[in-house]
mmCIF file of C-alpha atoms in Angstrom:
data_model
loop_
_atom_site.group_PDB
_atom_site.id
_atom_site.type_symbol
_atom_site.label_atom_id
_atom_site.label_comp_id
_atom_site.label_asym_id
_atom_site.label_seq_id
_atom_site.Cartn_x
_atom_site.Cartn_y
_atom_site.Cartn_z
ATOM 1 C CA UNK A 14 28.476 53.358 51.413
ATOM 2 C CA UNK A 15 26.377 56.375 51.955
ATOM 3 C CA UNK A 16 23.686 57.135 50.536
ATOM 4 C CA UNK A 17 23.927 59.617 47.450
ATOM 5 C CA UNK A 18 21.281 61.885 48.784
ATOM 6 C CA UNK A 19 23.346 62.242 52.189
ATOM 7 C CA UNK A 20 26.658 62.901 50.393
ATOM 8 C CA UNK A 21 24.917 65.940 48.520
ATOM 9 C CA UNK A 22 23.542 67.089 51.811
ATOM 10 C CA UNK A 23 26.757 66.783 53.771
ATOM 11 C CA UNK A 24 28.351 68.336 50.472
ATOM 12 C CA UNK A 25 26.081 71.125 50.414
ATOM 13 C CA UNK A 26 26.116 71.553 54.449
ATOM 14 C CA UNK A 27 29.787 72.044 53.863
ATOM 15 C CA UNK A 28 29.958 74.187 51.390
ATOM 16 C CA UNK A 29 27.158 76.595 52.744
ATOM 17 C CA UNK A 30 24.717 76.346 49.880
ATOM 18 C CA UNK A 31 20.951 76.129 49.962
ATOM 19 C CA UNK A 32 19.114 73.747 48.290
ATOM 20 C CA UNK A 33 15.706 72.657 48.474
ATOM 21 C CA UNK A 34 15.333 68.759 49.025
ATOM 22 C CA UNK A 35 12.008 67.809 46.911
ATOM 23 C CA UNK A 36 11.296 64.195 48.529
ATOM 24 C CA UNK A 37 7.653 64.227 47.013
ATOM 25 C CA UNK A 38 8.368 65.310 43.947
ATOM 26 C CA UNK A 39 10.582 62.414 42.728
ATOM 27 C CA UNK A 40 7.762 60.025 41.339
ATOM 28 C CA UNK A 41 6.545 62.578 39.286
ATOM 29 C CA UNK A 42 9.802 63.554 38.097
ATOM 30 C CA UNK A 43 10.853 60.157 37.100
ATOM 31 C CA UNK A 44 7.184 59.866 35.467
ATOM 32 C CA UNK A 45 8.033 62.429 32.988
ATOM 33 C CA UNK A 46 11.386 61.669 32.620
ATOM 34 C CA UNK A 47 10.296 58.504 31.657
ATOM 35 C CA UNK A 48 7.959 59.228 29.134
ATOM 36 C CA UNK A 49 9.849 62.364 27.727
ATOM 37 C CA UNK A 50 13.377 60.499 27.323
ATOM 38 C CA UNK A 51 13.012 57.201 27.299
ATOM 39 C CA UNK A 52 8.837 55.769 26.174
ATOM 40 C CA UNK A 53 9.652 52.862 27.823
ATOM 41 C CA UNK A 54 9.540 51.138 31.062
ATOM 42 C CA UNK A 55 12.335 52.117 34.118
ATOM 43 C CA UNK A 56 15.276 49.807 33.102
ATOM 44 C CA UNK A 57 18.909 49.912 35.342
ATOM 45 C CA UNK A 58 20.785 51.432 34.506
ATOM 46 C CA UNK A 59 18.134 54.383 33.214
ATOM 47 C CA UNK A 60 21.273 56.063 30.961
ATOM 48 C CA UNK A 61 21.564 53.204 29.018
ATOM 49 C CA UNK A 62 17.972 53.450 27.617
ATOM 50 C CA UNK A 63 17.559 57.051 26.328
ATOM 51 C CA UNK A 64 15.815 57.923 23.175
ATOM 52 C CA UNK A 65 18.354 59.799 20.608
ATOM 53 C CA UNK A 66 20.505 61.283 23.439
ATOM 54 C CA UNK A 67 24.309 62.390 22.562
ATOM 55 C CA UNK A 68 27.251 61.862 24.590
ATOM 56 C CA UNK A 69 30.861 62.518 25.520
ATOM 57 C CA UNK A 70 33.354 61.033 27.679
ATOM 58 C CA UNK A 71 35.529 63.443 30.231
ATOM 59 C CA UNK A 72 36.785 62.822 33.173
ATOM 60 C CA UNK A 73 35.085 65.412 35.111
ATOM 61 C CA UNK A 74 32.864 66.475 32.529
ATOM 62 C CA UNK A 75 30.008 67.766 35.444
ATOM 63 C CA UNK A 76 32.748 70.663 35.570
ATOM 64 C CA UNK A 77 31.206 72.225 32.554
ATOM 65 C CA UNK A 78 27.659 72.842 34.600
ATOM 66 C CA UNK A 79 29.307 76.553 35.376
ATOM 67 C CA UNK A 80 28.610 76.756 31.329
ATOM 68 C CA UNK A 81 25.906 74.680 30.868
ATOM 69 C CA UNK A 82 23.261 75.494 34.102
ATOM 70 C CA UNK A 83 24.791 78.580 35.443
ATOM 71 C CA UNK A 84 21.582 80.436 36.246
ATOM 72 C CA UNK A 85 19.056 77.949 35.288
ATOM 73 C CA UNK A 86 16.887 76.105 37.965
ATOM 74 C CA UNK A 87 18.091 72.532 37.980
ATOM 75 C CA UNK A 88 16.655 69.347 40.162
ATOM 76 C CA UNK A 89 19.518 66.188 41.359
ATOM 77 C CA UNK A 90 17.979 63.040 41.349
ATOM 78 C CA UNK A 91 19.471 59.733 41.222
ATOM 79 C CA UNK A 92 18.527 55.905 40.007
ATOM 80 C CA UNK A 93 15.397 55.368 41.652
ATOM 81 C CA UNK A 94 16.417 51.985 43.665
ATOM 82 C CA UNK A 95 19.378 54.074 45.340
ATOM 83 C CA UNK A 96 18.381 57.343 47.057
ATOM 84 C CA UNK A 97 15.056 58.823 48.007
ATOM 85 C CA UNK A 98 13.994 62.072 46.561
ATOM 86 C CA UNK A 99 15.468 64.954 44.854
ATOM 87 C CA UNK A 100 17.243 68.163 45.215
ATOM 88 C CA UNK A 101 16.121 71.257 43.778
ATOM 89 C CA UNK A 102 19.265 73.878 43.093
ATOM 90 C CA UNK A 103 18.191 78.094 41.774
ATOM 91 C CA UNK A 104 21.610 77.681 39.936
ATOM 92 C CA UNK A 105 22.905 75.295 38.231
ATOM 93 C CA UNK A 106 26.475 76.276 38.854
ATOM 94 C CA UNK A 107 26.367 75.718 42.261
ATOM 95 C CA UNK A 108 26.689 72.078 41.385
ATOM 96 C CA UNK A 109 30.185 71.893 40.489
ATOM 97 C CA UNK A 110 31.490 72.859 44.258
ATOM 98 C CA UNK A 111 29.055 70.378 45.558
ATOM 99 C CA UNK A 112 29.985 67.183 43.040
ATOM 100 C CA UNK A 113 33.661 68.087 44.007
ATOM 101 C CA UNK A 114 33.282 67.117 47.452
ATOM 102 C CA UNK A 115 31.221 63.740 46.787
ATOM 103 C CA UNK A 116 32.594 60.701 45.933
ATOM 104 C CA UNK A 117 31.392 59.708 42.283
ATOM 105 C CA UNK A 118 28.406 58.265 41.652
ATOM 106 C CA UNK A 119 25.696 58.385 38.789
ATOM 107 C CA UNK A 120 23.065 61.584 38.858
ATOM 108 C CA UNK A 121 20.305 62.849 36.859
ATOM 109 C CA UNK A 122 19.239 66.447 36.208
ATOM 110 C CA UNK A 123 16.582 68.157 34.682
ATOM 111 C CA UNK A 124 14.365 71.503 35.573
ATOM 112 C CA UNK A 125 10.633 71.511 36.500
ATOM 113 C CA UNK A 126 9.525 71.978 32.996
ATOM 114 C CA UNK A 127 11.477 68.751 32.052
ATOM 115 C CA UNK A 128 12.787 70.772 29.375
ATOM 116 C CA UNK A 129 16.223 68.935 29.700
ATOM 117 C CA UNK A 130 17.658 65.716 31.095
ATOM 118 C CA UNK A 131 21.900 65.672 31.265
ATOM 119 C CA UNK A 132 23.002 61.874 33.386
ATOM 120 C CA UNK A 133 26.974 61.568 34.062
ATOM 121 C CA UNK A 134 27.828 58.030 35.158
ATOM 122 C CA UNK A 135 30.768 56.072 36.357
ATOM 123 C CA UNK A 136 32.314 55.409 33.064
ATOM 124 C CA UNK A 137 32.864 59.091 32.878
ATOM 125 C CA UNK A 138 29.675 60.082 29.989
ATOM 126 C CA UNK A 139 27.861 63.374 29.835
ATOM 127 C CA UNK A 140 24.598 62.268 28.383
ATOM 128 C CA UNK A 141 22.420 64.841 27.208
ATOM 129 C CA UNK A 142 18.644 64.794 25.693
ATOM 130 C CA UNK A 143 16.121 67.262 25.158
ATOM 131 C CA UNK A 144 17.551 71.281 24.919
ATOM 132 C CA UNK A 145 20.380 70.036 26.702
ATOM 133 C CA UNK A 146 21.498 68.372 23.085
ATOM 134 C CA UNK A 147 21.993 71.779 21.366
ATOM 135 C CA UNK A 148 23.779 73.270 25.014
ATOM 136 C CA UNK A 149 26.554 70.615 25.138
ATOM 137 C CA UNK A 150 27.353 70.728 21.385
ATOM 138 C CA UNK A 151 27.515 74.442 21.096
ATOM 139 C CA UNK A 152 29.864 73.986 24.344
ATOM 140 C CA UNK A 153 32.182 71.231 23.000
ATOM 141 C CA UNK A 154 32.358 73.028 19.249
ATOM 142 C CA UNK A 155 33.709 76.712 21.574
ATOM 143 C CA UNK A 156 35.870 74.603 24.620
ATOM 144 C CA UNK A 157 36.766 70.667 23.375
ATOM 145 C CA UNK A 158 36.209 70.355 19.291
ATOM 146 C CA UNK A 159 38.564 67.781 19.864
ATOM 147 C CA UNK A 160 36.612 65.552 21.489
ATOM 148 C CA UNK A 161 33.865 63.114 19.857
ATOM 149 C CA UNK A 162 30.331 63.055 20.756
ATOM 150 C CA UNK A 163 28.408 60.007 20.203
ATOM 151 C CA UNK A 164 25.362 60.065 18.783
#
């Protein structure tokens, strides 16, 4: 299989995007992560261990980003056993072109400020913690009522 971070590249190549790939930066992004949205300990799967996120499940459910990020700074990262560093997007939005030419796998994101953290994983879940709580309710109460959010 390829590697995650060479499927976004090759996406992104593809596509004719620019991103900025933030190798260094990944250690301290997981740091805070960490510490922010979890207090514990890296544990595998890393979405399974949140503090107090909410959740939906939807196939394709990374479509919503156009809602969600559009025009907010967001960094791609992955579990830290499968891909080295991190990719650093000016819009948010530009995500949902890229994820449609990958195959499916689980990915993090988050800004520099670590304001956020929203994971989608292979069972289909948008996880959201930090200001990205009150950003998927207010978009699931407008586009899906219908669907449940776990809590």
């Amino acid at each position: 299989m390829v590697p995650h971070s060479s499927e976004v590249k090759n996406a992104v190549s593809k596509i004719g995007l620019s991103e900025r790939v933030i190798f260094q930066s990944k250690l301290t992004i997981w740091d805070q992560v960490l510490r922010l949205f979890s207090g514990s300990e890296y544990v595998y799967p890393f979405w399974e261990h949140l503090n107090r996120p909410i959740s939906v499940t939807y196939p394709f459910a990374w479509e919503w980003f156009d809602s969600l990020l559009s025009g907010k700074e967001v960094i791609l990262f992955f579990e830290p056993d499968e891909n080295d560093g991190c990719f650093l997007f000016d819009d948010g939005g530009n995500l949902i072109p890229v994820l449609a030419e990958c195959y499916r796998f689980t990915f993090y994101l988050t800004d520099s400020n670590t304001s956020f953290l929203l994971a989608y994983n292979d069972h289909e879940n948008l996880i959201a913690c930090g200001s990205a709580k009150e950003w998927l309710l207010n978009y699931l109460n407008e586009a899906h009522p219908d669907l449940k959010v776990w809590k």
